[in-house]
PDB file of C-alpha atoms in Angstrom:
ATOM      1  CA  MET A   1       0.000   0.000   0.000  1.00  0.00           C
ATOM      2  CA  LYS A   2       2.825   2.400   0.847  1.00  0.00           C
ATOM      3  CA  LEU A   3       4.333   1.878  -2.603  1.00  0.00           C
ATOM      4  CA  VAL A   4       1.021   2.713  -4.259  1.00  0.00           C
ATOM      5  CA  VAL A   5       0.569   5.915  -2.216  1.00  0.00           C
ATOM      6  CA  THR A   6       4.153   6.950  -2.924  1.00  0.00           C
ATOM      7  CA  ALA A   7       3.646   6.377  -6.624  1.00  0.00           C
ATOM      8  CA  ILE A   8       0.463   8.455  -6.650  1.00  0.00           C
ATOM      9  CA  VAL A   9       2.088  11.360  -4.806  1.00  0.00           C
ATOM     10  CA  SER A  10       5.182  11.154  -6.988  1.00  0.00           C
ATOM     11  CA  SER A  11       3.055  11.143 -10.139  1.00  0.00           C
ATOM     12  CA  ALA A  12       1.061  14.174  -8.972  1.00  0.00           C
ATOM     13  CA  ALA A  13       4.221  16.047  -8.086  1.00  0.00           C
ATOM     14  CA  THR A  14       5.741  15.234 -11.464  1.00  0.00           C
ATOM     15  CA  ALA A  15       2.620  16.446 -13.252  1.00  0.00           C
ATOM     16  CA  ALA A  16       2.741  19.671 -11.251  1.00  0.00           C
ATOM     17  CA  PHE A  17       6.386  20.136 -12.205  1.00  0.00           C
ATOM     18  CA  PHE A  18       5.587  20.018 -15.900  1.00  0.00           C
ATOM     19  CA  LEU A  19       2.704  22.446 -15.383  1.00  0.00           C
ATOM     20  CA  LYS A  20       5.277  25.085 -14.471  1.00  0.00           C
ATOM     21  CA  ASP A  21       5.806  25.832 -18.135  1.00  0.00           C
ATOM     22  CA  LYS A  22       2.316  27.353 -18.185  1.00  0.00           C
ATOM     23  CA  PHE A  23       3.357  30.133 -15.850  1.00  0.00           C
ATOM     24  CA  PHE A  24       6.587  31.416 -17.319  1.00  0.00           C
ATOM     25  CA  GLY A  25       7.070  33.618 -20.337  1.00  0.00           C
ATOM     26  CA  LYS A  26       3.622  33.046 -21.814  1.00  0.00           C
ATOM     27  CA  LYS A  27       1.803  36.214 -20.805  1.00  0.00           C
ATOM     28  CA  LYS A  28       2.618  39.341 -18.851  1.00  0.00           C
ATOM     29  CA  ARG A  29       0.640  39.433 -15.623  1.00  0.00           C
ATOM     30  CA  THR A  30      -1.234  42.727 -15.350  1.00  0.00           C
ATOM     31  CA  LYS A  31      -4.763  42.381 -13.950  1.00  0.00           C
ATOM     32  CA  VAL A  32      -4.977  42.000 -10.169  1.00  0.00           C
ATOM     33  CA  ILE A  33      -7.795  41.173  -7.763  1.00  0.00           C
ATOM     34  CA  GLY A  34      -7.669  41.366  -3.974  1.00  0.00           C
ATOM     35  CA  VAL A  35      -9.656  38.752  -2.052  1.00  0.00           C
ATOM     36  CA  ILE A  36     -10.383  38.906   1.675  1.00  0.00           C
ATOM     37  CA  PRO A  37     -11.461  35.432   2.857  1.00  0.00           C
ATOM     38  CA  ALA A  38     -13.603  35.516   5.993  1.00  0.00           C
ATOM     39  CA  ARG A  39     -15.346  32.842   8.036  1.00  0.00           C
ATOM     40  CA  TYR A  40     -17.368  33.200  11.206  1.00  0.00           C
ATOM     41  CA  ALA A  41     -16.537  29.865  12.805  1.00  0.00           C
ATOM     42  CA  SER A  42     -13.211  29.959  14.612  1.00  0.00           C
ATOM     43  CA  THR A  43     -12.222  27.787  17.531  1.00  0.00           C
ATOM     44  CA  ARG A  44      -9.994  30.446  19.097  1.00  0.00           C
ATOM     45  CA  PHE A  45     -11.985  33.564  18.231  1.00  0.00           C
ATOM     46  CA  PRO A  46     -15.567  32.930  16.983  1.00  0.00           C
ATOM     47  CA  GLY A  47     -17.013  35.767  14.948  1.00  0.00           C
ATOM     48  CA  LYS A  48     -13.643  37.483  14.647  1.00  0.00           C
ATOM     49  CA  PRO A  49     -14.367  39.259  11.310  1.00  0.00           C
ATOM     50  CA  LEU A  50     -17.296  41.100  12.912  1.00  0.00           C
ATOM     51  CA  THR A  51     -15.379  42.175  16.020  1.00  0.00           C
ATOM     52  CA  PRO A  52     -15.805  45.942  16.506  1.00  0.00           C
ATOM     53  CA  ILE A  53     -12.606  47.932  16.117  1.00  0.00           C
ATOM     54  CA  LEU A  54     -13.402  51.438  17.378  1.00  0.00           C
ATOM     55  CA  GLY A  55     -17.036  50.849  16.457  1.00  0.00           C
ATOM     56  CA  LYS A  56     -16.439  49.430  12.969  1.00  0.00           C
ATOM     57  CA  PRO A  57     -16.315  45.684  12.111  1.00  0.00           C
ATOM     58  CA  MET A  58     -12.767  44.435  11.613  1.00  0.00           C
ATOM     59  CA  ILE A  59     -13.517  42.922   8.187  1.00  0.00           C
ATOM     60  CA  VAL A  60     -14.818  46.325   7.020  1.00  0.00           C
ATOM     61  CA  ARG A  61     -11.684  48.110   8.215  1.00  0.00           C
ATOM     62  CA  THR A  62      -9.552  45.572   6.361  1.00  0.00           C
ATOM     63  CA  TYR A  63     -11.633  46.035   3.198  1.00  0.00           C
ATOM     64  CA  GLU A  64     -11.324  49.817   3.402  1.00  0.00           C
ATOM     65  CA  GLN A  65      -7.540  49.568   3.715  1.00  0.00           C
ATOM     66  CA  ALA A  66      -7.347  47.161   0.767  1.00  0.00           C
ATOM     67  CA  LYS A  67      -9.438  49.485  -1.404  1.00  0.00           C
ATOM     68  CA  LYS A  68      -6.717  52.122  -1.070  1.00  0.00           C
ATOM     69  CA  ALA A  69      -4.225  49.913  -2.930  1.00  0.00           C
ATOM     70  CA  THR A  70      -3.629  51.270  -6.429  1.00  0.00           C
ATOM     71  CA  GLN A  71      -2.513  47.932  -7.919  1.00  0.00           C
ATOM     72  CA  LEU A  72      -5.837  46.192  -7.225  1.00  0.00           C
ATOM     73  CA  ASP A  73      -8.350  46.344 -10.068  1.00  0.00           C
ATOM     74  CA  ARG A  74     -11.015  44.906  -7.775  1.00  0.00           C
ATOM     75  CA  VAL A  75     -11.492  43.913  -4.126  1.00  0.00           C
ATOM     76  CA  ILE A  76     -13.972  41.315  -2.872  1.00  0.00           C
ATOM     77  CA  VAL A  77     -14.816  39.631   0.420  1.00  0.00           C
ATOM     78  CA  ALA A  78     -15.158  35.840   0.129  1.00  0.00           C
ATOM     79  CA  THR A  79     -17.271  34.304   2.871  1.00  0.00           C
ATOM     80  CA  ASP A  80     -19.629  31.430   3.659  1.00  0.00           C
ATOM     81  CA  ASP A  81     -21.512  33.331   6.353  1.00  0.00           C
ATOM     82  CA  ASP A  82     -24.629  35.442   5.793  1.00  0.00           C
ATOM     83  CA  ARG A  83     -23.886  37.617   8.834  1.00  0.00           C
ATOM     84  CA  ILE A  84     -20.502  38.619   7.457  1.00  0.00           C
ATOM     85  CA  ALA A  85     -21.954  39.130   3.969  1.00  0.00           C
ATOM     86  CA  LYS A  86     -24.728  41.385   5.308  1.00  0.00           C
ATOM     87  CA  VAL A  87     -22.374  43.632   7.285  1.00  0.00           C
ATOM     88  CA  CYS A  88     -19.932  43.933   4.386  1.00  0.00           C
ATOM     89  CA  LYS A  89     -22.644  44.835   1.899  1.00  0.00           C
ATOM     90  CA  GLU A  90     -24.049  47.445   4.306  1.00  0.00           C
ATOM     91  CA  HIS A  91     -20.630  49.125   4.189  1.00  0.00           C
ATOM     92  CA  GLY A  92     -20.390  48.998   0.402  1.00  0.00           C
ATOM     93  CA  ALA A  93     -18.106  45.980   0.044  1.00  0.00           C
ATOM     94  CA  GLU A  94     -18.498  43.495  -2.803  1.00  0.00           C
ATOM     95  CA  VAL A  95     -19.160  39.971  -1.493  1.00  0.00           C
ATOM     96  CA  VAL A  96     -18.861  36.553  -3.137  1.00  0.00           C
ATOM     97  CA  MET A  97     -20.424  33.635  -1.265  1.00  0.00           C
ATOM     98  CA  THR A  98     -18.339  30.475  -1.026  1.00  0.00           C
ATOM     99  CA  SER A  99     -18.781  26.949   0.285  1.00  0.00           C
ATOM    100  CA  VAL A 100     -18.757  26.158   4.003  1.00  0.00           C
ATOM    101  CA  ASP A 101     -16.483  23.248   3.124  1.00  0.00           C
ATOM    102  CA  CYS A 102     -13.474  25.394   2.159  1.00  0.00           C
ATOM    103  CA  PRO A 103     -10.671  24.112   4.416  1.00  0.00           C
ATOM    104  CA  ASN A 104      -8.588  27.289   4.263  1.00  0.00           C
ATOM    105  CA  GLY A 105      -8.424  30.853   2.989  1.00  0.00           C
ATOM    106  CA  THR A 106      -6.436  29.894  -0.092  1.00  0.00           C
ATOM    107  CA  GLU A 107      -9.131  27.565  -1.346  1.00  0.00           C
ATOM    108  CA  ARG A 108     -11.799  30.143  -0.507  1.00  0.00           C
ATOM    109  CA  CYS A 109      -9.938  32.687  -2.648  1.00  0.00           C
ATOM    110  CA  ASN A 110      -9.761  30.267  -5.555  1.00  0.00           C
ATOM    111  CA  GLU A 111     -13.456  29.415  -5.354  1.00  0.00           C
ATOM    112  CA  ALA A 112     -14.488  33.069  -5.152  1.00  0.00           C
ATOM    113  CA  VAL A 113     -12.380  34.144  -8.146  1.00  0.00           C
ATOM    114  CA  SER A 114     -13.608  31.115 -10.121  1.00  0.00           C
ATOM    115  CA  LYS A 115     -17.170  32.393  -9.754  1.00  0.00           C
ATOM    116  CA  LEU A 116     -16.402  35.756 -11.347  1.00  0.00           C
ATOM    117  CA  LYS A 117     -17.045  36.488 -15.019  1.00  0.00           C
ATOM    118  CA  GLU A 118     -13.871  38.559 -15.367  1.00  0.00           C
ATOM    119  CA  SER A 119     -10.462  36.910 -15.510  1.00  0.00           C
ATOM    120  CA  TYR A 120      -7.417  37.991 -13.509  1.00  0.00           C
ATOM    121  CA  ASP A 121      -3.689  37.298 -13.728  1.00  0.00           C
ATOM    122  CA  ILE A 122      -2.857  37.766 -10.050  1.00  0.00           C
ATOM    123  CA  VAL A 123      -4.841  37.060  -6.877  1.00  0.00           C
ATOM    124  CA  VAL A 124      -3.854  38.753  -3.616  1.00  0.00           C
ATOM    125  CA  ASN A 125      -5.060  36.906  -0.516  1.00  0.00           C
ATOM    126  CA  ILE A 126      -5.570  39.594   2.149  1.00  0.00           C
ATOM    127  CA  GLN A 127      -6.097  38.341   5.693  1.00  0.00           C
ATOM    128  CA  GLY A 128      -9.356  39.672   7.154  1.00  0.00           C
ATOM    129  CA  ASP A 129      -7.793  40.142  10.585  1.00  0.00           C
ATOM    130  CA  GLU A 130      -5.332  42.790   9.363  1.00  0.00           C
ATOM    131  CA  PRO A 131      -7.295  46.036   9.827  1.00  0.00           C
ATOM    132  CA  LEU A 132      -4.046  47.994   9.630  1.00  0.00           C
ATOM    133  CA  ILE A 133      -2.653  46.382   6.491  1.00  0.00           C
ATOM    134  CA  GLU A 134      -0.835  49.072   4.547  1.00  0.00           C
ATOM    135  CA  PRO A 135      -2.117  49.581   0.976  1.00  0.00           C
ATOM    136  CA  GLU A 136       1.500  50.190  -0.039  1.00  0.00           C
ATOM    137  CA  ILE A 137       2.435  46.644   0.981  1.00  0.00           C
ATOM    138  CA  ILE A 138      -0.410  45.213  -1.092  1.00  0.00           C
ATOM    139  CA  ASP A 139       0.845  47.247  -4.029  1.00  0.00           C
ATOM    140  CA  GLU A 140       4.412  46.060  -3.525  1.00  0.00           C
ATOM    141  CA  VAL A 141       3.595  42.341  -3.488  1.00  0.00           C
ATOM    142  CA  ALA A 142       1.429  42.714  -6.595  1.00  0.00           C
ATOM    143  CA  GLU A 143       4.118  44.663  -8.443  1.00  0.00           C
ATOM    144  CA  THR A 144       6.749  42.158  -7.351  1.00  0.00           C
ATOM    145  CA  LEU A 145       4.850  39.225  -8.846  1.00  0.00           C
ATOM    146  CA  LYS A 146       4.196  41.200 -12.014  1.00  0.00           C
ATOM    147  CA  ASN A 147       7.944  41.670 -12.369  1.00  0.00           C
ATOM    148  CA  SER A 148       9.037  38.164 -11.324  1.00  0.00           C
ATOM    149  CA  PRO A 149       8.086  35.824 -14.186  1.00  0.00           C
ATOM    150  CA  ASP A 150       9.968  32.913 -12.596  1.00  0.00           C
ATOM    151  CA  ALA A 151       7.872  33.071  -9.400  1.00  0.00           C
ATOM    152  CA  VAL A 152       4.277  31.954  -8.823  1.00  0.00           C
ATOM    153  CA  TYR A 153       3.890  33.566  -5.418  1.00  0.00           C
ATOM    154  CA  SER A 154       5.074  36.730  -3.677  1.00  0.00           C
ATOM    155  CA  THR A 155       4.835  37.662  -0.013  1.00  0.00           C
ATOM    156  CA  PRO A 156       6.188  40.298   2.405  1.00  0.00           C
ATOM    157  CA  CYS A 157       8.465  39.994   5.431  1.00  0.00           C
ATOM    158  CA  THR A 158       9.444  42.594   7.992  1.00  0.00           C
ATOM    159  CA  PRO A 159      12.276  42.763  10.546  1.00  0.00           C
ATOM    160  CA  LEU A 160      11.529  40.856  13.762  1.00  0.00           C
ATOM    161  CA  LYS A 161      12.685  42.043  17.174  1.00  0.00           C
ATOM    162  CA  HIS A 162      15.043  39.686  18.991  1.00  0.00           C
ATOM    163  CA  ASP A 163      12.664  39.303  21.923  1.00  0.00           C
ATOM    164  CA  GLU A 164       9.952  37.964  19.592  1.00  0.00           C
ATOM    165  CA  VAL A 165      12.032  35.481  17.584  1.00  0.00           C
ATOM    166  CA  GLU A 166      11.232  32.535  19.863  1.00  0.00           C
ATOM    167  CA  LEU A 167       7.468  33.152  19.832  1.00  0.00           C
ATOM    168  CA  ARG A 168       5.763  30.260  18.051  1.00  0.00           C
ATOM    169  CA  GLN A 169       2.977  32.494  16.714  1.00  0.00           C
ATOM    170  CA  ARG A 170       5.562  34.507  14.785  1.00  0.00           C
ATOM    171  CA  VAL A 171       6.320  32.728  11.507  1.00  0.00           C
ATOM    172  CA  LYS A 172       9.916  33.299  10.427  1.00  0.00           C
ATOM    173  CA  CYS A 173      11.412  33.218   6.936  1.00  0.00           C
ATOM    174  CA  ILE A 174      14.852  32.882   5.370  1.00  0.00           C
ATOM    175  CA  THR A 175      15.687  33.783   1.772  1.00  0.00           C
ATOM    176  CA  ASP A 176      18.498  33.333  -0.723  1.00  0.00           C
ATOM    177  CA  GLN A 177      20.638  36.189  -2.036  1.00  0.00           C
ATOM    178  CA  GLN A 178      18.101  36.960  -4.788  1.00  0.00           C
ATOM    179  CA  GLY A 179      15.187  37.296  -2.366  1.00  0.00           C
ATOM    180  CA  TYR A 180      13.510  33.935  -3.005  1.00  0.00           C
ATOM    181  CA  ALA A 181      12.199  32.055   0.005  1.00  0.00           C
ATOM    182  CA  ILE A 182      14.261  29.111   1.220  1.00  0.00           C
ATOM    183  CA  TYR A 183      12.156  28.169   4.233  1.00  0.00           C
ATOM    184  CA  PHE A 184       9.427  29.268   6.655  1.00  0.00           C
ATOM    185  CA  SER A 185       9.144  28.096  10.250  1.00  0.00           C
ATOM    186  CA  ARG A 186       7.430  28.699  13.571  1.00  0.00           C
ATOM    187  CA  GLY A 187      10.751  27.859  15.166  1.00  0.00           C
ATOM    188  CA  VAL A 188      13.901  29.949  15.226  1.00  0.00           C
ATOM    189  CA  ILE A 189      15.481  30.320  11.794  1.00  0.00           C
ATOM    190  CA  PRO A 190      18.270  30.761  11.136  1.00  0.00           C
ATOM    191  CA  HIS A 191      19.715  28.917  14.120  1.00  0.00           C
ATOM    192  CA  ASN A 192      23.292  28.798  15.368  1.00  0.00           C
ATOM    193  CA  LYS A 193      25.550  26.409  17.255  1.00  0.00           C
ATOM    194  CA  LYS A 194      24.896  27.994  20.636  1.00  0.00           C
ATOM    195  CA  GLY A 195      21.159  28.297  20.127  1.00  0.00           C
ATOM    196  CA  GLU A 196      21.303  32.006  20.933  1.00  0.00           C
ATOM    197  CA  ILE A 197      19.206  34.833  19.536  1.00  0.00           C
ATOM    198  CA  LYS A 198      21.880  37.264  18.430  1.00  0.00           C
ATOM    199  CA  ASN A 199      23.123  39.367  15.512  1.00  0.00           C
ATOM    200  CA  PHE A 200      24.366  37.692  12.362  1.00  0.00           C
ATOM    201  CA  PRO A 201      28.162  37.289  12.050  1.00  0.00           C
ATOM    202  CA  GLU A 202      30.127  40.121  10.439  1.00  0.00           C
ATOM    203  CA  PRO A 203      29.856  41.530   7.848  1.00  0.00           C
ATOM    204  CA  PHE A 204      26.121  40.693   8.031  1.00  0.00           C
ATOM    205  CA  GLN A 205      25.523  41.991  11.564  1.00  0.00           C
ATOM    206  CA  ASP A 206      22.797  44.376  10.371  1.00  0.00           C
ATOM    207  CA  LYS A 207      20.739  41.649   8.711  1.00  0.00           C
ATOM    208  CA  PRO A 208      17.522  41.073  10.723  1.00  0.00           C
ATOM    209  CA  TYR A 209      15.491  37.999  11.564  1.00  0.00           C
ATOM    210  CA  LEU A 210      12.466  38.049   9.254  1.00  0.00           C
ATOM    211  CA  LEU A 211       8.819  37.903  10.258  1.00  0.00           C
ATOM    212  CA  HIS A 212       6.494  36.579   7.556  1.00  0.00           C
ATOM    213  CA  LEU A 213       3.360  38.683   7.149  1.00  0.00           C
ATOM    214  CA  GLY A 214       0.081  36.969   6.265  1.00  0.00           C
ATOM    215  CA  LEU A 215      -0.293  38.492   2.809  1.00  0.00           C
ATOM    216  CA  GLN A 216      -0.125  36.053  -0.104  1.00  0.00           C
ATOM    217  CA  CYS A 217      -0.007  36.950  -3.765  1.00  0.00           C
ATOM    218  CA  TYR A 218      -0.571  34.172  -6.316  1.00  0.00           C
ATOM    219  CA  ASP A 219      -0.264  33.679 -10.028  1.00  0.00           C
ATOM    220  CA  ARG A 220      -3.884  32.929 -10.999  1.00  0.00           C
ATOM    221  CA  ASN A 221      -3.003  29.805 -12.978  1.00  0.00           C
ATOM    222  CA  PHE A 222      -0.934  28.473 -10.097  1.00  0.00           C
ATOM    223  CA  LEU A 223      -3.765  29.108  -7.628  1.00  0.00           C
ATOM    224  CA  ARG A 224      -5.997  26.846  -9.738  1.00  0.00           C
ATOM    225  CA  ILE A 225      -3.762  23.849  -9.066  1.00  0.00           C
ATOM    226  CA  TYR A 226      -2.305  24.780  -5.681  1.00  0.00           C
ATOM    227  CA  ASN A 227      -4.966  23.073  -3.597  1.00  0.00           C
ATOM    228  CA  SER A 228      -4.766  19.902  -5.699  1.00  0.00           C
ATOM    229  CA  LEU A 229      -1.032  19.528  -5.108  1.00  0.00           C
ATOM    230  CA  PRO A 230      -0.304  16.740  -2.621  1.00  0.00           C
ATOM    231  CA  ALA A 231       0.474  17.756   0.947  1.00  0.00           C
ATOM    232  CA  THR A 232       4.189  17.726   1.733  1.00  0.00           C
ATOM    233  CA  PRO A 233       6.205  16.636   4.783  1.00  0.00           C
ATOM    234  CA  LEU A 234       7.489  20.051   5.820  1.00  0.00           C
ATOM    235  CA  MET A 235       4.118  21.681   5.232  1.00  0.00           C
ATOM    236  CA  LEU A 236       2.433  19.188   7.544  1.00  0.00           C
ATOM    237  CA  THR A 237       5.197  19.321  10.141  1.00  0.00           C
ATOM    238  CA  GLU A 238       5.243  23.117  10.395  1.00  0.00           C
ATOM    239  CA  ASP A 239       1.528  23.569   9.570  1.00  0.00           C
ATOM    240  CA  LEU A 240       2.454  26.254   7.032  1.00  0.00           C
ATOM    241  CA  GLU A 241       0.796  26.171   3.601  1.00  0.00           C
ATOM    242  CA  GLN A 242       3.510  28.148   1.841  1.00  0.00           C
ATOM    243  CA  LEU A 243       6.026  25.342   2.375  1.00  0.00           C
ATOM    244  CA  LYS A 244       4.059  23.205  -0.076  1.00  0.00           C
ATOM    245  CA  VAL A 245       4.924  25.733  -2.787  1.00  0.00           C
ATOM    246  CA  ILE A 246       8.648  25.385  -2.116  1.00  0.00           C
ATOM    247  CA  GLU A 247       8.577  21.612  -1.654  1.00  0.00           C
ATOM    248  CA  HIS A 248       6.979  21.186  -5.069  1.00  0.00           C
ATOM    249  CA  GLY A 249       9.772  23.188  -6.648  1.00  0.00           C
ATOM    250  CA  TYR A 250       8.054  26.527  -7.253  1.00  0.00           C
ATOM    251  CA  LYS A 251       9.557  29.914  -6.398  1.00  0.00           C
ATOM    252  CA  ILE A 252       8.294  32.418  -3.832  1.00  0.00           C
ATOM    253  CA  LYS A 253       9.574  35.980  -4.158  1.00  0.00           C
ATOM    254  CA  VAL A 254       9.925  37.760  -0.810  1.00  0.00           C
ATOM    255  CA  ILE A 255       9.887  41.519  -0.388  1.00  0.00           C
ATOM    256  CA  MET A 256      11.153  43.450   2.628  1.00  0.00           C
ATOM    257  CA  VAL A 257       8.765  45.982   4.177  1.00  0.00           C
ATOM    258  CA  ASN A 258       8.402  47.905   7.417  1.00  0.00           C
ATOM    259  CA  HIS A 259       5.200  46.792   9.122  1.00  0.00           C
ATOM    260  CA  CYS A 260       4.691  47.868  12.723  1.00  0.00           C
ATOM    261  CA  ALA A 261       1.341  46.259  13.616  1.00  0.00           C
ATOM    262  CA  HIS A 262       0.381  42.592  13.859  1.00  0.00           C
ATOM    263  CA  GLY A 263      -3.041  41.232  13.002  1.00  0.00           C
ATOM    264  CA  VAL A 264      -5.767  40.331  15.485  1.00  0.00           C
ATOM    265  CA  ASP A 265      -5.099  36.773  16.641  1.00  0.00           C
ATOM    266  CA  GLU A 266      -6.795  36.899  20.049  1.00  0.00           C
ATOM    267  CA  PRO A 267      -9.422  39.145  21.698  1.00  0.00           C
ATOM    268  CA  GLU A 268      -6.592  40.658  23.746  1.00  0.00           C
ATOM    269  CA  ASP A 269      -5.126  42.117  20.541  1.00  0.00           C
ATOM    270  CA  VAL A 270      -8.134  44.389  19.919  1.00  0.00           C
ATOM    271  CA  PRO A 271      -7.205  47.229  22.321  1.00  0.00           C
ATOM    272  CA  LEU A 272      -3.653  47.218  20.951  1.00  0.00           C
ATOM    273  CA  ILE A 273      -4.947  47.618  17.401  1.00  0.00           C
ATOM    274  CA  GLU A 274      -7.380  50.326  18.482  1.00  0.00           C
ATOM    275  CA  ALA A 275      -4.569  52.259  20.126  1.00  0.00           C
ATOM    276  CA  LYS A 276      -2.500  51.981  16.946  1.00  0.00           C
ATOM    277  CA  ILE A 277      -5.412  53.188  14.806  1.00  0.00           C
ATOM    278  CA  LYS A 278      -5.769  56.250  17.013  1.00  0.00           C
ATOM    279  CA  GLU A 279      -2.035  56.872  16.852  1.00  0.00           C
ATOM    280  CA  LEU A 280      -2.130  56.767  13.050  1.00  0.00           C
ATOM    281  CA  GLY A 281      -5.283  58.872  12.814  1.00  0.00           C
ATOM    282  CA  LEU A 282      -7.268  56.181  10.985  1.00  0.00           C
ATOM    283  CA  GLU A 283     -10.434  56.325  13.098  1.00  0.00           C
TER     284      GLU A 283
END
C-alpha cells in the first residue's frame, strides 16, 4: 500500500512540475484582484471578522484599507456566512459567497475568483484580521509578482525584534541572495551552534530575523492547481501552507517591508490595534 501511495504522490508532483511551463514567459501578468477570505466559525476567536474595532467591524476596516491599494483592479470579500456578507454589503463591500467546506483561505480565494465572469492574472489573498494592512504593501507584493516571471507567489516579510524570535505564533522566513524564500518556520530560523538569539556574524551583523506577514499573492493559474497539489512533509510538520509551494519546486519571491502592527489573533489584541489606529489617525 505504501508503494502505491508513494507512486500516486510522486506522479502528482511530477505532473505539477511540468505544469510550471504554463506560468513562465507566456503572458505578462497585469490584472490583479484582492480577495479577503472571511469565516465566522473559529475555535480560538468565533465571529472574529465582525469584532468591533473602534465601532467598525474588523472585516470592514480591512476592506477599506485594501481598497486604497492602487494595484488592485477589484477587491472582494469571500465568505460562507450570511452575517458577514450582510455587514460587508451594508458598508459597500463586494461579497462573493463560497462553500462552508473550504478548508482554508487559499481555497476560498480560488473558489471566489472562479465564480467571477472577469479573468485575472494575479490574486492577492488579504487576511481579514489585518485592519491595519498598509495599501502600499499590497501594491508592492502585486508589483513584485508582475515583475518576477519565474515566481508563482510573492509575499512580504518585515524585521523581527530579537525578543519575539522565539514566539511560536511569529512565523519566520529565510531567503536566498536573490530574495527567493528558502524556508518558513514557527521555530527559530536561522539557528546557530549555541542556540542564541543574536546578531548575524560580520559583515552581516545588520541583517535582521524576518517575520512573515500573512499576505499572499498568487499567479492565478498556479492558484488553480495549488490546492490539488499533494500535501508535503514540511508543510504538515510546520503547519504552514507556503512550504508546499517550495517543496513542489516553485519559487516564492519575498519583499522586505516595514510593518509595525500585527493582526488580530486573540481578543486581547483588539485594544492594541485600536490604540495603533488612534495613533495613526485612521479612526
